[in-house]
Coordinates of C-alpha atoms and ligand atoms in Angstrom, one line a residue:
X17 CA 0.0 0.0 0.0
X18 CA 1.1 3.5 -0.5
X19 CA 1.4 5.4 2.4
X20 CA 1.7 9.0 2.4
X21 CA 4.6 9.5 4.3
X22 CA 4.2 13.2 5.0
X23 CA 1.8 16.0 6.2
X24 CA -0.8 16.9 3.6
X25 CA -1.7 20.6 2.8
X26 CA -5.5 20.6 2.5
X27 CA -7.9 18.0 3.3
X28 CA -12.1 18.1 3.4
X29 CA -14.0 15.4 4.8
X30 CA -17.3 14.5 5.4
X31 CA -20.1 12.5 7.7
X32 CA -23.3 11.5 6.0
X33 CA -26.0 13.9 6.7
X34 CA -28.1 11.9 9.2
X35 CA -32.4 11.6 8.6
X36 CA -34.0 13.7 11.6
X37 CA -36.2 11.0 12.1
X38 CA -35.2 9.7 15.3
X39 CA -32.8 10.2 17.9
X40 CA -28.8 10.0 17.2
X41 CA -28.0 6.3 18.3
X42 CA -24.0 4.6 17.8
X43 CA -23.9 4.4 14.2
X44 CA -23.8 8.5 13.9
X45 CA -21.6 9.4 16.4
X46 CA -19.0 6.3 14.9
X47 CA -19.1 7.9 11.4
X48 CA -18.5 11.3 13.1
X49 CA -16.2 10.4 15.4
X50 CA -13.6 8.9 13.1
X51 CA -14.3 11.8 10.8
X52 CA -13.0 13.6 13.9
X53 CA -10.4 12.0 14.8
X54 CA -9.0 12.3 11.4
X55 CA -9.6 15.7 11.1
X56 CA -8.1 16.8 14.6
X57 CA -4.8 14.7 13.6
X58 CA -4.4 16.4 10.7
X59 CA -4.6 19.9 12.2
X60 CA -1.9 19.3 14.4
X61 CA -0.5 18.2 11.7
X62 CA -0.4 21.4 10.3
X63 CA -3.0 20.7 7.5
X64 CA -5.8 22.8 6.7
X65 CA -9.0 21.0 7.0
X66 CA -12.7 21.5 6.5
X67 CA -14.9 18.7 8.5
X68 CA -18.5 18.7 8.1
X69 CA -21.1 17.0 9.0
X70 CA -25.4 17.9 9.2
X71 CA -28.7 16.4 8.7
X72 CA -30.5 15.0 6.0
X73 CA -34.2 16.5 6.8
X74 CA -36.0 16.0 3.5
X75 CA -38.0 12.7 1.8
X76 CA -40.8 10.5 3.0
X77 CA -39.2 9.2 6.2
X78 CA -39.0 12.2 7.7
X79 CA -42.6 13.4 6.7
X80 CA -44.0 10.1 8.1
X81 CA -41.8 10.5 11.2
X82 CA -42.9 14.3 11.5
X83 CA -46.6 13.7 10.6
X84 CA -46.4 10.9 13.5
X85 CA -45.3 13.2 15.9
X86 CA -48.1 15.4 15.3
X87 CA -45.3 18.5 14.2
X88 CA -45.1 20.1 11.1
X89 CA -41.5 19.0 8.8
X90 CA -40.0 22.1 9.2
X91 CA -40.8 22.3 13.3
X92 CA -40.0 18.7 13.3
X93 CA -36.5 19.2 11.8
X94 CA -35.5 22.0 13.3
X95 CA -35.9 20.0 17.2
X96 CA -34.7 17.0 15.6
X97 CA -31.2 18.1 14.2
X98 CA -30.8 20.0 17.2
X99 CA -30.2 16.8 19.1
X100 CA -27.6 16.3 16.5
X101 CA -25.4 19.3 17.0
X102 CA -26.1 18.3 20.9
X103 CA -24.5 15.5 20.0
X104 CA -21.5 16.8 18.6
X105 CA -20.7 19.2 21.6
X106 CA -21.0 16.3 24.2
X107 CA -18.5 14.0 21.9
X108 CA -15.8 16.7 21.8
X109 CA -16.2 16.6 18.0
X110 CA -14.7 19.4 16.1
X111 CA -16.8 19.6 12.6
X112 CA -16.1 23.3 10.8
X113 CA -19.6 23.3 9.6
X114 CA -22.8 21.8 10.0
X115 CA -25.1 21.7 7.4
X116 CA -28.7 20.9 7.0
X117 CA -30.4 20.6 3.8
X118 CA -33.4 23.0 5.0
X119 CA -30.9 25.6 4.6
X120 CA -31.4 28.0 1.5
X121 CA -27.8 27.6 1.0
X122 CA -28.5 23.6 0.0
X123 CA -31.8 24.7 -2.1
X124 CA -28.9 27.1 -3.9
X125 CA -26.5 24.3 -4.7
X126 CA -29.3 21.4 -5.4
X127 CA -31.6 23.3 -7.9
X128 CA -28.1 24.8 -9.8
X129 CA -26.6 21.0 -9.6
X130 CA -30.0 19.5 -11.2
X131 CA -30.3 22.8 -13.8
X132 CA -26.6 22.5 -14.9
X133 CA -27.4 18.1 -15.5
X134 CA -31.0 19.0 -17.2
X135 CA -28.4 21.8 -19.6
X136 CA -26.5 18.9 -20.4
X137 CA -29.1 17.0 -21.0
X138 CA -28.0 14.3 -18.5
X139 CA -31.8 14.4 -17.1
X140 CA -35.4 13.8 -18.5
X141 CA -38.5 13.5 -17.5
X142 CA -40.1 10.2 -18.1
X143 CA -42.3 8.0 -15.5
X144 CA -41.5 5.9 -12.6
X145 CA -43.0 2.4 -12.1
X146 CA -41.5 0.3 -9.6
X147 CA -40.2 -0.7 -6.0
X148 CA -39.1 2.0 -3.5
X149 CA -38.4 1.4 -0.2
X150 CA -39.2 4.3 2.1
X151 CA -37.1 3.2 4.9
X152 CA -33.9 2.8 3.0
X153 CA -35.2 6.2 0.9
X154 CA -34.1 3.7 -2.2
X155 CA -35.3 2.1 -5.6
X156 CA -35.0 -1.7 -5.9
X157 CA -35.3 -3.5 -9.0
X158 CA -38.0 -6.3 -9.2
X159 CA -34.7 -9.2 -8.8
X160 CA -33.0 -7.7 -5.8
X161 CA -36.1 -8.4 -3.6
X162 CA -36.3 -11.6 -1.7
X163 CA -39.3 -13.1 -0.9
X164 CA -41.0 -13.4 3.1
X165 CA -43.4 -14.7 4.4
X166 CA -44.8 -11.3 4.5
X167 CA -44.4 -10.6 1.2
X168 CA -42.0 -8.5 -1.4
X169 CA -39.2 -6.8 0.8
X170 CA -35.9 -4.8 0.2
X171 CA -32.1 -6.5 0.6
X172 CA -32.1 -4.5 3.7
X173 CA -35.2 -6.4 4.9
X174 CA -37.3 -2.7 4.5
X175 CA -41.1 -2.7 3.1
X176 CA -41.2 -1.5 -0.4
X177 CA -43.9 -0.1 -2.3
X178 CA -45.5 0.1 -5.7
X179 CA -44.8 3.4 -6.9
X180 CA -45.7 4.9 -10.6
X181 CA -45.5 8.1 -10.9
X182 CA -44.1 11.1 -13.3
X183 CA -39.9 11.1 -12.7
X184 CA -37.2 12.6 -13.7
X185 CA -34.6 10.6 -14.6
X186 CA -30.6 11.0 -14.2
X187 CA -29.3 9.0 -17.1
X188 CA -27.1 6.6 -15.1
X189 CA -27.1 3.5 -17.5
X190 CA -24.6 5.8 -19.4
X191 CA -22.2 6.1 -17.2
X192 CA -21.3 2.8 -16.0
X193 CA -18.2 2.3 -18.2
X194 CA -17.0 5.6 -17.4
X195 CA -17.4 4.9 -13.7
X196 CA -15.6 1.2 -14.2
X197 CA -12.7 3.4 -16.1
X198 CA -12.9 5.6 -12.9
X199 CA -12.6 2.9 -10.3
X200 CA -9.8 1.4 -12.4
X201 CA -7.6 4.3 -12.5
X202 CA -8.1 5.1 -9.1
X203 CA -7.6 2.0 -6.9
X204 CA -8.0 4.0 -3.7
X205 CA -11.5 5.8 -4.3
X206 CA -13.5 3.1 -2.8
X207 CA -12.3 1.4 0.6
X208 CA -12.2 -0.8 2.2
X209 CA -11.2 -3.4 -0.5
X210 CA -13.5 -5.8 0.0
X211 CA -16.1 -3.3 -0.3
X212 CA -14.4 -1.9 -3.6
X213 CA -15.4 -5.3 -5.0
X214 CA -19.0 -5.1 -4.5
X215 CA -19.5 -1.9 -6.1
X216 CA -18.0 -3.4 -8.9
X217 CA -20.2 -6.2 -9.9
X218 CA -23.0 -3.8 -8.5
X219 CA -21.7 -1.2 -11.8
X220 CA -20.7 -4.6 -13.8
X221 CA -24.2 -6.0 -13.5
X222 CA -25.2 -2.9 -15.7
X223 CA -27.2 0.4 -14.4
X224 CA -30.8 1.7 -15.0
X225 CA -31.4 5.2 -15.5
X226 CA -32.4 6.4 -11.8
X227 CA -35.0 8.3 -11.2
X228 CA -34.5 11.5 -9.1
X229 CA -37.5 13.5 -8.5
X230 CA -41.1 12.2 -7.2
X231 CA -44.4 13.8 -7.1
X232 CA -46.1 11.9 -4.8
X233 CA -45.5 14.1 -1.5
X234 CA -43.5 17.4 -1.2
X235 CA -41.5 17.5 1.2
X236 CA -38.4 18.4 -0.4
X237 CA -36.3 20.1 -2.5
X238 CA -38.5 21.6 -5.6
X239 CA -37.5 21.0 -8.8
X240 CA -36.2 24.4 -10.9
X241 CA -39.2 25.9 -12.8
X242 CA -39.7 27.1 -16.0
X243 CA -37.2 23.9 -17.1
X244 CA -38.3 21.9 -20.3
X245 CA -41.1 19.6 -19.5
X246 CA -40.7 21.3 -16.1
X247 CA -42.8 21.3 -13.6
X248 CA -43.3 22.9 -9.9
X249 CA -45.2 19.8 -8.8
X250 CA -41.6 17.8 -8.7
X251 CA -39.2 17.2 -5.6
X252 CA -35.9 16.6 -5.6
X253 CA -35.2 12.4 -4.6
X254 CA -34.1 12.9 -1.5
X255 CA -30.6 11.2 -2.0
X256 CA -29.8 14.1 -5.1
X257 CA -31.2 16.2 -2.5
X258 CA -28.8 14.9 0.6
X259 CA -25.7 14.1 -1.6
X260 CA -25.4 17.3 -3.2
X261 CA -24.7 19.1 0.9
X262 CA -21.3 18.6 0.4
X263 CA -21.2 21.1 -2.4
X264 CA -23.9 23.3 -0.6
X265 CA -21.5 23.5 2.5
X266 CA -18.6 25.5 0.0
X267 CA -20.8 27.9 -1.2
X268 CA -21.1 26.0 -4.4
X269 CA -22.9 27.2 -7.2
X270 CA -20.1 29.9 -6.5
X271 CA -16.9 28.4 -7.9
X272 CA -15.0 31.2 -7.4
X273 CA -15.8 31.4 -3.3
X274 CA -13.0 30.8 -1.4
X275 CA -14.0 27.5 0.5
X276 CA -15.0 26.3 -2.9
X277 CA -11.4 26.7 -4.3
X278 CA -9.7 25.8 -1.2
X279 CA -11.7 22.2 -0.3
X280 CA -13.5 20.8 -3.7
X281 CA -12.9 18.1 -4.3
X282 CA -13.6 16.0 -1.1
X283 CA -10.5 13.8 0.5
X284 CA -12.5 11.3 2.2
X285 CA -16.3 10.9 2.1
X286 CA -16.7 8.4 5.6
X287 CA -20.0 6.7 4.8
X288 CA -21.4 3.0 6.7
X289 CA -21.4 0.6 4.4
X290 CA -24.8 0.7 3.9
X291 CA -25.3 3.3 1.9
X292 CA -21.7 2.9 -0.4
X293 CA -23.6 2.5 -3.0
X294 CA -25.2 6.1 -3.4
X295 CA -21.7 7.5 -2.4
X296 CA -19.7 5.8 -5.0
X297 CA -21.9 4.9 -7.9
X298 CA -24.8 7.9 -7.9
X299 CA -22.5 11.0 -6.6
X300 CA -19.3 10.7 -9.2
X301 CA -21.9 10.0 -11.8
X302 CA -23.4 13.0 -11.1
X303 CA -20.6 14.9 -10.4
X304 CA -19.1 13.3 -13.7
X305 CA -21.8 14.5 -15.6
X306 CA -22.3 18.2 -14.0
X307 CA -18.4 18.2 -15.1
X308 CA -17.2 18.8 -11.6
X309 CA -14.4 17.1 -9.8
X310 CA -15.1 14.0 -8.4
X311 CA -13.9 13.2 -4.5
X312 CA -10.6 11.2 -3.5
X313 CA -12.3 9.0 -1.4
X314 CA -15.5 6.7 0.0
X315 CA -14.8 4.8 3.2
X316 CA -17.2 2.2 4.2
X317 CA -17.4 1.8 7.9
X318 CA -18.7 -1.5 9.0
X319 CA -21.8 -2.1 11.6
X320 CA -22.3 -2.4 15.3
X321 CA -23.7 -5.1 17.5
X322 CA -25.1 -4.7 20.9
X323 CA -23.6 -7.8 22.6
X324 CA -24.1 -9.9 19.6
X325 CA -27.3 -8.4 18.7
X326 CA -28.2 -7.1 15.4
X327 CA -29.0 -3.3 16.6
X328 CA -33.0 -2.9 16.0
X329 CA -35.8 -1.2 17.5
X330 CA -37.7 -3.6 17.8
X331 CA -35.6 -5.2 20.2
X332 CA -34.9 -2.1 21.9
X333 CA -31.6 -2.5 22.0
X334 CA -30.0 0.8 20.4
X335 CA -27.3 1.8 21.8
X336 CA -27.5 5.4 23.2
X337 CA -23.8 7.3 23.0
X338 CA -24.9 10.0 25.6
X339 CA -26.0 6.7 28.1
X340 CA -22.4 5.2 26.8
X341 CA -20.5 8.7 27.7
X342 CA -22.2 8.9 31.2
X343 CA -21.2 5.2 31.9
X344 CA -17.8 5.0 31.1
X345 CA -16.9 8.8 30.4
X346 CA -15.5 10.4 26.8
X347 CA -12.5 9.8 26.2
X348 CA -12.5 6.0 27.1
X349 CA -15.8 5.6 24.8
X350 CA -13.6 7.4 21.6
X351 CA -11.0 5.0 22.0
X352 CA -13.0 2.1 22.4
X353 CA -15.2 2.7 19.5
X354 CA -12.0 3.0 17.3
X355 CA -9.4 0.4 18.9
X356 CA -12.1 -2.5 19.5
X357 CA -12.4 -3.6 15.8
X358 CA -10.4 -2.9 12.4
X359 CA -11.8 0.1 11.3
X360 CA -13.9 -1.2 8.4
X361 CA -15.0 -4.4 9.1
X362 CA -18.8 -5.2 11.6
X363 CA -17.7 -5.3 15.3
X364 CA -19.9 -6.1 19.0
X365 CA -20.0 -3.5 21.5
X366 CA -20.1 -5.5 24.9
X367 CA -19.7 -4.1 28.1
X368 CA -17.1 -6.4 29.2
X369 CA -15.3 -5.3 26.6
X370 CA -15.4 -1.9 27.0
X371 CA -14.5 -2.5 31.2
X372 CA -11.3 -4.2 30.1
X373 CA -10.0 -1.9 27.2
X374 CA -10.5 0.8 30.0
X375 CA -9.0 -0.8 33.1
X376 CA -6.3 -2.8 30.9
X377 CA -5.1 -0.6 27.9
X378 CA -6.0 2.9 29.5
X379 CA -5.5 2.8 33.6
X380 CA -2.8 -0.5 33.4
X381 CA -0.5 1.0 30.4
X382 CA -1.0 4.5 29.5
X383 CA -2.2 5.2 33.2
X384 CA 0.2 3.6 34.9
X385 CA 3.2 4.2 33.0
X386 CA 2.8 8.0 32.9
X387 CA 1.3 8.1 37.3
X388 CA 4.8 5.9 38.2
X389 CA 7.3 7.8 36.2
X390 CA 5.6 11.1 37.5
X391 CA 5.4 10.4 40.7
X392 CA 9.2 9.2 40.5
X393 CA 10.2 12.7 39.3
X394 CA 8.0 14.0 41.8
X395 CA 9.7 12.4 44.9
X396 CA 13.6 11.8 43.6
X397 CA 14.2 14.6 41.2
X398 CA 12.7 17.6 42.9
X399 CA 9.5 17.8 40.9
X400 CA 11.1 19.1 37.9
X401 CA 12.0 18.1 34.3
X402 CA 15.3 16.1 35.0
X403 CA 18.7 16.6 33.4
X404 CA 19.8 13.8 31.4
X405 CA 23.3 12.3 30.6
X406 CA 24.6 10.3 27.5
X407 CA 21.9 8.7 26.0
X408 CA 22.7 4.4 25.9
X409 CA 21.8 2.1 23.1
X410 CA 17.9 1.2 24.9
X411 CA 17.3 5.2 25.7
X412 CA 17.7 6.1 21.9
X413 CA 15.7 2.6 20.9
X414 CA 13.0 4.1 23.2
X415 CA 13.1 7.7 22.0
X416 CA 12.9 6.4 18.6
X417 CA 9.9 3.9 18.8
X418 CA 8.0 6.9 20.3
X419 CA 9.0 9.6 18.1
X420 CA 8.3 7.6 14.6
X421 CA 4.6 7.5 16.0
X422 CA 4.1 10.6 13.9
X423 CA 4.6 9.3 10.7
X424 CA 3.3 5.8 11.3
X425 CA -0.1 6.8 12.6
X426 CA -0.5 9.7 10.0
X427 CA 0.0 6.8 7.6
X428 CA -2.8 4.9 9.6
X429 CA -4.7 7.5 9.8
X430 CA -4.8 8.7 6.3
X431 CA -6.0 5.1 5.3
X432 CA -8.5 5.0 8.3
X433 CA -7.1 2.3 9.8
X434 CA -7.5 4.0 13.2
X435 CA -7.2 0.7 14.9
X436 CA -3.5 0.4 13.4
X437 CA -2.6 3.6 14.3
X438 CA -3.7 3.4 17.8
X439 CA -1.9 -0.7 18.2
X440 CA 1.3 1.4 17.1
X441 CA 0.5 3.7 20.2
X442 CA 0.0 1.4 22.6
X443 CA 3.1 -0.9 21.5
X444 CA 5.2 1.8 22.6
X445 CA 3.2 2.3 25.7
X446 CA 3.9 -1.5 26.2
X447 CA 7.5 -0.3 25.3
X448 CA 8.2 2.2 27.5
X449 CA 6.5 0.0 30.7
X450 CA 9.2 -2.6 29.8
X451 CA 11.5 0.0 29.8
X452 CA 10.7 0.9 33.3
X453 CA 10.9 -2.7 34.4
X454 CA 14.3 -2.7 32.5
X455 CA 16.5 0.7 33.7
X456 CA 14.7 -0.1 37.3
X457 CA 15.1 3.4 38.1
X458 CA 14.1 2.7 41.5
X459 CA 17.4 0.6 42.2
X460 CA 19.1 3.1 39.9
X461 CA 18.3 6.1 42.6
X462 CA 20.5 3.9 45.2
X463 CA 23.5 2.7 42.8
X464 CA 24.0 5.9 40.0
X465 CA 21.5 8.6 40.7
X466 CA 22.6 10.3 37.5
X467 CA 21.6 7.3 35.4
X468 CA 18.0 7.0 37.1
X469 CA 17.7 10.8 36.4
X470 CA 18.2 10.1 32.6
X471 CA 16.6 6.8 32.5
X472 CA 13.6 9.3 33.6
X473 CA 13.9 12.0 31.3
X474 CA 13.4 9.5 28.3
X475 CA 10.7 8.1 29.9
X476 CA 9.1 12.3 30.7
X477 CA 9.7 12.8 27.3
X478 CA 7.9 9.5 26.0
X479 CA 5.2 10.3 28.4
X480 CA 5.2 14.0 26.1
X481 CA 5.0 12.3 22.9
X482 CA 2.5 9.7 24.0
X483 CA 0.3 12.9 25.2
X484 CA 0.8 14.7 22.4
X485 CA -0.2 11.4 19.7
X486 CA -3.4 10.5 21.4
X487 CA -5.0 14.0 21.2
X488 CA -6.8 13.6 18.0
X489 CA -8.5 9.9 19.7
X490 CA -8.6 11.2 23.5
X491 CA -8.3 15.1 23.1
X492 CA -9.1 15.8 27.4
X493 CA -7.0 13.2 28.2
X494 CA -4.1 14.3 26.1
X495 CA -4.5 17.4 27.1
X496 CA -3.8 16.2 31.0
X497 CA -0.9 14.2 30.0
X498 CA 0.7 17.4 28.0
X499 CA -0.3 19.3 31.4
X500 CA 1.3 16.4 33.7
X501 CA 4.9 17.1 31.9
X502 CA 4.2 20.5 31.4
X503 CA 4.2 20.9 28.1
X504 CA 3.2 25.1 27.1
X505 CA -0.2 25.4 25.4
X506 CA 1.6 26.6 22.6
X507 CA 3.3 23.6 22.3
X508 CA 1.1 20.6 21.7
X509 CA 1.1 20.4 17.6
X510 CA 2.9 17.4 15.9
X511 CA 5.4 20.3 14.9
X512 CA 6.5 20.1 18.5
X513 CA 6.5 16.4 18.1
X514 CA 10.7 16.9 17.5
X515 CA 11.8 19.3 20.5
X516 CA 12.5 17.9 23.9
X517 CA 11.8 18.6 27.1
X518 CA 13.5 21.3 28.6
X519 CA 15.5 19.7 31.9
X520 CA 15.0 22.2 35.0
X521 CA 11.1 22.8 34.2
X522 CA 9.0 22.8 37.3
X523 CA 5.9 19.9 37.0
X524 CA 2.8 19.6 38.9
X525 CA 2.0 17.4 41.1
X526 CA 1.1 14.2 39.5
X527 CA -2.3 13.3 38.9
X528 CA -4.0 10.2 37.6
X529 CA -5.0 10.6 34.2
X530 CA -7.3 7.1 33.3
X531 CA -9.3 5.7 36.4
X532 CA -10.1 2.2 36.4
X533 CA -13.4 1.6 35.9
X534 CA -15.2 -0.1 39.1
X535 CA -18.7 -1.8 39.0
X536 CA -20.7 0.0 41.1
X537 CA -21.7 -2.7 43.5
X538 CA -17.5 -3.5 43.6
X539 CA -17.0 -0.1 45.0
X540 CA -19.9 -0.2 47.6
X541 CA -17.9 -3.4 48.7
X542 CA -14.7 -1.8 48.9
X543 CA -15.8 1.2 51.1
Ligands
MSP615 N1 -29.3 10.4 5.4 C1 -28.5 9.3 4.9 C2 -27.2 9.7 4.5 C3 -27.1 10.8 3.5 S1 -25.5 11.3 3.1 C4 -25.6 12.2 1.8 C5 -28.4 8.3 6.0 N2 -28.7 8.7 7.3 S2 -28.7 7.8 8.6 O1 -29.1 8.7 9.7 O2 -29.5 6.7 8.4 O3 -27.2 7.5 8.7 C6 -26.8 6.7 9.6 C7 -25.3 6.4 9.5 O4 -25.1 5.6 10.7 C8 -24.9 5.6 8.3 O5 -23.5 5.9 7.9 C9 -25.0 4.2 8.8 O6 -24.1 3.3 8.2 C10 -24.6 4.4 10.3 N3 -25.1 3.3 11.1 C11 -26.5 3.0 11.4 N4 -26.5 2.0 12.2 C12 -25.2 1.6 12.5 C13 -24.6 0.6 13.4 N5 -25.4 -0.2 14.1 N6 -23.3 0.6 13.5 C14 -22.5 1.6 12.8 N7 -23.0 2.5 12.0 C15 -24.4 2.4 11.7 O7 -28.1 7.1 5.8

């Protein structure tokens, strides 16, 4: 694989807009959250990076969801997303915009995207007769249904419906070969791999022209008037709707705006792999056919269990990531959700889980290692930074280790492997604790006090690095690692990554940074 082995200049990346029809369960603040931690790592990386994220508030789910909760759409919506940007604040996440498609901004970009397709002569009107499903928001043909024993349903296992109805239609069946052209000469665009494959056959298996504006409610976008064969009766389908926000959000029609010029194309769309198919086959056809640059990248995330359960509903068993953060606290929840599974592929969330990734990898290594060599410094070297010696073979070997973190988890990173980049982390956590076991400072204090006060300098200035390369994943706890060694506000960007710390500088008094996580009724017991 080709890594990029150095900082990148600009980079814009995107969540999906999420439907207001329901509260924000694990799925949204996953997609979000790596977008986050991508886009936080790359800032202290000196790149300049827009992150967006919003809500998808149009189509026939969210009327039905509105019209059952007795609200008007636009009343609906506007309480609805809220919860979303609620969401946001209480994750730490750092998104640079948040857009929702009720905006006048989106009606801008969507009715010039649609005109400048219908000038090209890329859409006509013609009539719809088929299988939607309004739960996916998505057409099916006739042989991707399966049968049950209540009748016709989608591959997803949503209702569908008859529908036949006037449509405009975006003329897709022509541009399968372009898109297979596409896909060819950029190996990278869709990941992971094994996902790249099924969009394939998907484009292989041939494409019908889709069908992108309905008549049959209005709650949407309105198709431009006074178009040939136009007509005010027509909506926008809401996926042309919801996939043209990440132009809406740079001021596009406006090519000449300054977000525009500095962030289109997107790097990295972050999608769950359910809905690949509308990032990587519908949106570079259309953006293929409007003549606009298509984006680097579509990232398929995989899918969450709830100890081994399918996540439904029906089972009421949705996970709720405010109930998760109040449990366990932020910063643990961020790294779990990113080191428990490779980033890509369908993982469980289990509470046992969680318990051990927070008492073993948080309080036992990265706790512990930075509470016993601070507490060291606090009681042998005066409380301050102390001044090293020569440097021996196993110091440099551990100064090392930590300081190539940079590059290899940027590589990780940039190829949303966040699980790899954090395993690279915590090997030299599991490092620098053998290291401790090694130089014994402890023994070294009796026999060569000059060595111990070395030995613990590396170790301060691992501790630094550590603090300063699990920002982007734990951005509080980071923070009170950077604070532990005192490390100047000024100073926390990977550009500091290379200086040192300086020996003589006064540190607070240590304070432990990850508690272990204690069952409530263990802690009753123990007082
Ligand atoms: N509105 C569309 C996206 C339009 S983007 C132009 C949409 N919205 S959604 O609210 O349904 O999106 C939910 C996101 O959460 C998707 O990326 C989906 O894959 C993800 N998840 C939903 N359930 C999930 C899990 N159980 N686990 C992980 N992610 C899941 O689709």
């Amino acid at each position: 694989m080709t890594a990029p082995q150095s900082a990148v200049a600009r980079y814009y990346l995107t969540t999906p807009i999420y439907y207001v029809n329901d509260k924000p369960h694990i799925g949204h603040a996953y997609t979000t959250l790596a977008c986050d931690v991508l886009a936080r790592f790359l800032r202290l990386d000196g790149t300049q990076v827009h992150f967006l994220t919003g809500t998808d508030e149009h189509g026939q789910k969210v009327e039905k969801s509105a019209a059952a909760a007795g609200m008007e759409p636009k009343a609906f919506t506007d309480k609805v997303s809220q919860n979303f940007r609620d969401l946001a604040v209480r994750m730490n996440f750092t998104n640079d915009d948040f857009i929702r498609t009720t905006e006048s901004r989106h009606y801008a970009a969507c009715q010039a995207l649609w005109t400048r397709l219908m000038d090209k002569g890329e859409i006509y009107l013609g009539a719809y007769e088929g299988w939607y499903a309004i739960r996916d928001e998505a057409y099916y043909a006739e042989s991707e249904l399966i049968d049950t024993p209540t009748g016709k349903k989608a591959p997803t296992g949503a209702e569908v419906e008859w529908v036949t109805e006037p449509s405009y239609f975006f003329r897709l069946s022509t541009w399968g070969d372009k898109l297979l052209a596409f896909y060819e000469a950029n190996p990278d665009f869709i990941a992971p791999r094994s996902r790249r494959n099924e969009v394939l056959s998907f484009v292989k298996s041939g494409l019908q022209d889709l069908s992108v504006s309905r008549t049959s409610f209005s709650w949407g976008v309105p198709v431009p008037k006074g178009l040939e064969g136009g007509d005010d009766k027509h909506i926008m389908y809401v996926w042309f709707d919801a996939l043209t926000n990440y132009l809406s959000a740079l001021g596009y029609p406006d090519e000449n705006g300054a977000l525009y010029k500095d962030f289109w194309p997107p790097a990295l769309h972050m999608v769950g792999k359910d809905i690949l198919r509308f990032h990587a086959v519908f949106w570079p056809a259309f953006l293929m056919a409007a003549d606009l640059p298509v984006p680097g990248r579509v990232f398929a995330h995989g899918w969450w269990t709830n100890e081994g359960q399918k996540i439904s509903k029906s089972l009421g068993n949705v996970i709720d990531p405010l109930v998760l953060i109040d449990t366990y606290g932020l910063d643990p929840v961020r790294y779990f959700l990113l080191r428990e599974i490779s980033f890509g592929n369908d993982g469980d969330f289990s509470h046992a889980q969680m318990v051990k990734r927070i008492n073993t990898d948080l309080a036992n290594d990265l706790g512990n290692l930075a509470q016993r060599v601070l507490s060291m410094i606090a009681k042998n070297c005066g409380g301050t930074v102390p001044t090293p010696g020569a440097f021996t073979e196993a110091d440099h070997e551990m100064l090392n280790a930590a300081a190539a973190l940079h590059d290899s988890v940027r590589a990780s990173f940039l190829e949303q492997a966040f699980h790899r980049g954090l395993e690279a982390i915590w090997d030299v956590v599991v490092a620098a604790n053998r290291y401790v076991d090694q130089q014994a400072p402890w023994t070294l204090r009796k026999t060569d006090f000059a060595r111990m006060e070395t030995v613990l300098y590396v170790l301060a200035e691992v501790v630094r690095q550590l603090g300063l390369i699990v920002q982007p994943v734990m951005p509080a706890s980071g923070e009170k690692l950077l604070d532990q060694v005192a490390v100047a506000q000024g100073a926390r960007s990977f550009a500091d990554y290379t200086s040192r710390l300086v020996p003589g500088t006064a540190l607070p008094a240590p304070q432990g940074v990850f508690p272990r996580w204690v069952a409530e009724a263990e802690e009753g017991a123990a007082s």
